[in-house]
């Protein structure tokens, strides 16, 4: 048995080295240079009838940026990238009604829509120019629409923040690429 182990161990070692050699130089994540990794995120402008939606959306976006780890939040003067976002709407649509009261909705579909801008402070280039992003979620009201909506806003903002982070990474990654001849 020990002769078998002595023969197989060097073979396994060589196979492991050969297998890992193919991974040399591989990087996971975006290829964004360090000089493009600082970002400033102010509170999002809120054009809805719900107070604090802009602040909640901005905080969820910052949390998603920090969780992702690609960007470092920074001050307006120091950050290379600057975000401007406008929460345009928080729409509701009844999708299910109480079977005993046909005119009383039990469930709504809420949709939060944000218009996103991303600017490069150094080059002055606009990397994202007013692109709209939205997230939807079902809300059970149980007879209290306001509370159901208030409870759903952070969930919607979290889902939306994931999409915004992905868009910012894609835009910054594209800005980091040299121009095509």
C-alpha positions as a Markdown table, in Angstrom:
| # | Residue | x | y | z |
|---|---|---|---|---|
| 1 | Unk | 0.0 | 0.0 | 0.0 |
| 2 | Unk | 2.8 | 2.4 | 0.8 |
| 3 | Unk | 4.4 | 1.7 | -2.6 |
| 4 | Unk | 1.1 | 2.7 | -4.2 |
| 5 | Unk | 1.0 | 5.9 | -2.3 |
| 6 | Unk | 4.7 | 6.7 | -3.1 |
| 7 | Unk | 3.9 | 6.2 | -6.8 |
| 8 | Unk | 0.6 | 8.1 | -6.9 |
| 9 | Unk | 1.6 | 11.1 | -4.8 |
| 10 | Unk | 4.1 | 12.5 | -7.4 |
| 11 | Unk | 1.6 | 11.9 | -10.2 |
| 12 | Unk | -1.1 | 13.7 | -8.4 |
| 13 | Unk | 1.3 | 16.6 | -7.5 |
| 14 | Unk | 2.2 | 17.0 | -11.2 |
| 15 | Unk | -1.4 | 16.9 | -12.3 |
| 16 | Unk | -2.4 | 19.5 | -9.7 |
| 17 | Unk | 0.4 | 21.8 | -10.8 |
| 18 | Unk | -0.6 | 21.4 | -14.5 |
| 19 | Unk | -4.2 | 22.0 | -13.7 |
| 20 | Unk | -3.6 | 25.1 | -11.7 |
| 21 | Unk | -1.1 | 26.5 | -14.3 |
| 22 | Unk | -4.1 | 27.2 | -16.6 |
| 23 | Unk | -5.5 | 29.5 | -13.9 |
| 24 | Unk | -2.5 | 31.8 | -13.8 |
| 25 | Unk | -3.3 | 35.4 | -14.6 |
| 26 | Unk | -7.0 | 34.8 | -14.1 |
| 27 | Unk | -8.9 | 37.5 | -12.1 |
| 28 | Unk | -12.4 | 37.4 | -10.9 |
| 29 | Unk | -14.5 | 40.5 | -10.9 |
| 30 | Unk | -14.3 | 43.7 | -13.0 |
| 31 | Unk | -11.0 | 44.9 | -14.6 |
| 32 | Unk | -11.5 | 48.4 | -13.3 |
| 33 | Unk | -8.2 | 50.2 | -12.5 |
| 34 | Unk | -7.7 | 51.6 | -9.0 |
| 35 | Unk | -8.0 | 55.2 | -10.2 |
| 36 | Unk | -11.6 | 54.6 | -11.2 |
| 37 | Unk | -12.6 | 52.8 | -8.0 |
| 38 | Unk | -13.6 | 55.8 | -5.8 |
| 39 | Unk | -17.3 | 56.9 | -6.0 |
| 40 | Unk | -19.4 | 59.6 | -4.5 |
| 41 | Unk | -23.1 | 58.8 | -3.8 |
| 42 | Unk | -25.3 | 61.6 | -2.5 |
| 43 | Unk | -28.9 | 61.0 | -1.4 |
| 44 | Unk | -31.1 | 60.3 | -4.4 |
| 45 | Unk | -33.5 | 63.0 | -5.5 |
| 46 | Unk | -37.0 | 61.9 | -4.6 |
| 47 | Unk | -39.8 | 62.8 | -7.0 |
| 48 | Unk | -42.4 | 60.5 | -5.3 |
| 49 | Unk | -45.1 | 61.2 | -2.8 |
| 50 | Unk | -43.3 | 59.0 | -0.2 |
| 51 | Unk | -40.8 | 60.8 | 2.0 |
| 52 | Unk | -37.3 | 59.3 | 2.5 |
| 53 | Unk | -37.5 | 57.0 | -0.5 |
| 54 | Unk | -34.5 | 58.8 | -2.0 |
| 55 | Unk | -32.4 | 58.4 | 1.1 |
| 56 | Unk | -33.4 | 54.8 | 1.6 |
| 57 | Unk | -32.5 | 54.0 | -2.1 |
| 58 | Unk | -29.2 | 55.8 | -1.8 |
| 59 | Unk | -28.3 | 54.0 | 1.4 |
| 60 | Unk | -29.2 | 50.6 | -0.1 |
| 61 | Unk | -27.0 | 51.5 | -3.1 |
| 62 | Unk | -24.1 | 52.4 | -0.9 |
| 63 | Unk | -24.5 | 49.2 | 1.1 |
| 64 | Unk | -24.5 | 47.2 | -2.2 |
| 65 | Unk | -21.4 | 49.0 | -3.4 |
| 66 | Unk | -19.6 | 48.2 | -0.1 |
| 67 | Unk | -20.7 | 44.6 | -0.2 |
| 68 | Unk | -19.5 | 44.2 | -3.8 |
| 69 | Unk | -16.1 | 45.7 | -2.9 |
| 70 | Unk | -15.3 | 47.0 | -6.3 |
| 71 | Unk | -15.7 | 50.7 | -5.4 |
| 72 | Unk | -14.7 | 52.8 | -2.4 |
| 73 | Unk | -17.3 | 55.5 | -1.3 |
| 74 | Unk | -15.6 | 58.9 | -1.1 |
| 75 | Unk | -16.3 | 62.6 | -0.8 |
| 76 | Unk | -17.5 | 64.7 | -3.7 |
| 77 | Unk | -14.1 | 66.4 | -4.1 |
| 78 | Unk | -12.0 | 63.2 | -3.9 |
| 79 | Unk | -14.1 | 60.6 | -5.7 |
| 80 | Unk | -13.3 | 59.9 | -9.3 |
| 81 | Unk | -16.9 | 58.7 | -10.2 |
| 82 | Unk | -19.9 | 60.7 | -9.2 |
| 83 | Unk | -23.5 | 59.3 | -9.1 |
| 84 | Unk | -26.6 | 61.3 | -9.5 |
| 85 | Unk | -29.9 | 59.5 | -9.2 |
| 86 | Unk | -33.5 | 60.5 | -9.3 |
| 87 | Unk | -36.3 | 58.3 | -7.8 |
| 88 | Unk | -38.9 | 59.0 | -10.4 |
| 89 | Unk | -41.8 | 56.9 | -9.3 |
| 90 | Unk | -43.2 | 54.3 | -6.9 |
| 91 | Unk | -46.1 | 52.9 | -8.7 |
| 92 | Unk | -48.7 | 50.4 | -7.4 |
| 93 | Unk | -51.0 | 48.1 | -9.2 |
| 94 | Unk | -53.6 | 45.9 | -7.6 |
| 95 | Unk | -53.1 | 42.3 | -8.5 |
| 96 | Unk | -55.4 | 40.4 | -6.1 |
| 97 | Unk | -58.7 | 41.3 | -4.5 |
| 98 | Unk | -60.4 | 40.1 | -1.3 |
| 99 | Unk | -62.9 | 37.5 | -2.4 |
| 100 | Unk | -65.5 | 38.9 | 0.1 |
| 101 | Unk | -65.0 | 42.5 | -1.0 |
| 102 | Unk | -64.4 | 42.6 | -4.7 |
| 103 | Unk | -63.3 | 46.3 | -4.6 |
| 104 | Unk | -60.7 | 45.9 | -1.8 |
| 105 | Unk | -57.2 | 44.8 | -3.1 |
| 106 | Unk | -55.3 | 42.4 | -0.9 |
| 107 | Unk | -52.1 | 42.4 | -2.9 |
| 108 | Unk | -50.3 | 45.0 | -4.9 |
| 109 | Unk | -47.3 | 45.0 | -7.2 |
| 110 | Unk | -45.1 | 48.0 | -6.3 |
| 111 | Unk | -42.5 | 49.2 | -8.9 |
| 112 | Unk | -39.7 | 51.6 | -7.9 |
| 113 | Unk | -38.1 | 53.4 | -10.8 |
| 114 | Unk | -34.8 | 55.3 | -10.7 |
| 115 | Unk | -33.0 | 57.4 | -13.4 |
| 116 | Unk | -29.3 | 57.0 | -13.0 |
| 117 | Unk | -26.4 | 59.2 | -14.1 |
| 118 | Unk | -22.7 | 58.4 | -13.7 |
| 119 | Unk | -20.0 | 61.0 | -14.3 |
| 120 | Unk | -16.2 | 60.7 | -14.4 |
| 121 | Unk | -14.9 | 63.8 | -12.5 |
| 122 | Unk | -11.5 | 63.8 | -14.3 |
| 123 | Unk | -12.4 | 63.3 | -17.9 |
| 124 | Unk | -15.8 | 65.0 | -17.6 |
| 125 | Unk | -17.3 | 62.0 | -19.5 |
| 126 | Unk | -20.9 | 60.9 | -18.8 |
| 127 | Unk | -20.7 | 57.1 | -18.4 |
| 128 | Unk | -24.4 | 56.5 | -17.7 |
| 129 | Unk | -26.8 | 59.2 | -19.0 |
| 130 | Unk | -30.2 | 59.0 | -17.4 |
| 131 | Unk | -30.8 | 55.3 | -17.9 |
| 132 | Unk | -33.9 | 54.0 | -16.1 |
| 133 | Unk | -33.8 | 51.1 | -13.8 |
| 134 | Unk | -36.7 | 49.5 | -11.9 |
| 135 | Unk | -37.5 | 46.8 | -9.4 |
| 136 | Unk | -40.9 | 45.3 | -8.6 |
| 137 | Unk | -42.2 | 43.3 | -5.6 |
| 138 | Unk | -45.5 | 42.0 | -4.4 |
| 139 | Unk | -47.0 | 43.6 | -1.3 |
| 140 | Unk | -49.7 | 42.0 | 0.9 |
| 141 | Unk | -51.6 | 44.9 | 2.5 |
| 142 | Unk | -53.9 | 43.1 | 4.9 |
| 143 | Unk | -56.1 | 46.1 | 4.8 |
| 144 | Unk | -53.3 | 48.6 | 5.4 |
| 145 | Unk | -51.8 | 49.8 | 2.1 |
| 146 | Unk | -49.5 | 52.5 | 3.7 |
| 147 | Unk | -47.8 | 50.0 | 6.1 |
| 148 | Unk | -47.4 | 47.4 | 3.4 |
| 149 | Unk | -45.8 | 50.0 | 1.1 |
| 150 | Unk | -43.6 | 51.4 | 3.8 |
| 151 | Unk | -42.4 | 47.8 | 4.6 |
| 152 | Unk | -41.7 | 47.1 | 0.9 |
| 153 | Unk | -39.7 | 50.1 | 0.1 |
| 154 | Unk | -36.4 | 48.8 | 1.6 |
| 155 | Unk | -36.8 | 45.5 | -0.2 |
| 156 | Unk | -37.4 | 47.3 | -3.5 |
| 157 | Unk | -34.5 | 49.6 | -2.9 |
| 158 | Unk | -32.2 | 46.6 | -2.2 |
| 159 | Unk | -33.2 | 44.8 | -5.4 |
| 160 | Unk | -32.8 | 48.0 | -7.3 |
| 161 | Unk | -29.4 | 48.7 | -5.7 |
| 162 | Unk | -28.1 | 45.4 | -7.0 |
| 163 | Unk | -29.0 | 46.4 | -10.5 |
| 164 | Unk | -27.5 | 49.8 | -10.2 |
| 165 | Unk | -24.2 | 48.5 | -8.9 |
| 166 | Unk | -24.0 | 46.1 | -11.8 |
| 167 | Unk | -24.7 | 49.0 | -14.2 |
| 168 | Unk | -22.0 | 51.1 | -12.6 |
| 169 | Unk | -19.4 | 48.3 | -12.7 |
| 170 | Unk | -20.2 | 47.7 | -16.4 |
| 171 | Unk | -19.9 | 51.4 | -17.2 |
| 172 | Unk | -16.7 | 51.9 | -15.3 |
| 173 | Unk | -15.3 | 48.7 | -16.8 |
| 174 | Unk | -16.1 | 50.0 | -20.3 |
| 175 | Unk | -14.5 | 53.4 | -19.5 |
| 176 | Unk | -11.3 | 51.6 | -18.4 |
| 177 | Unk | -10.9 | 49.9 | -21.8 |
| 178 | Unk | -8.7 | 51.6 | -24.3 |
| 179 | Unk | -10.6 | 53.0 | -27.4 |
| 180 | Unk | -11.0 | 50.6 | -30.2 |
| 181 | Unk | -9.1 | 51.5 | -33.4 |
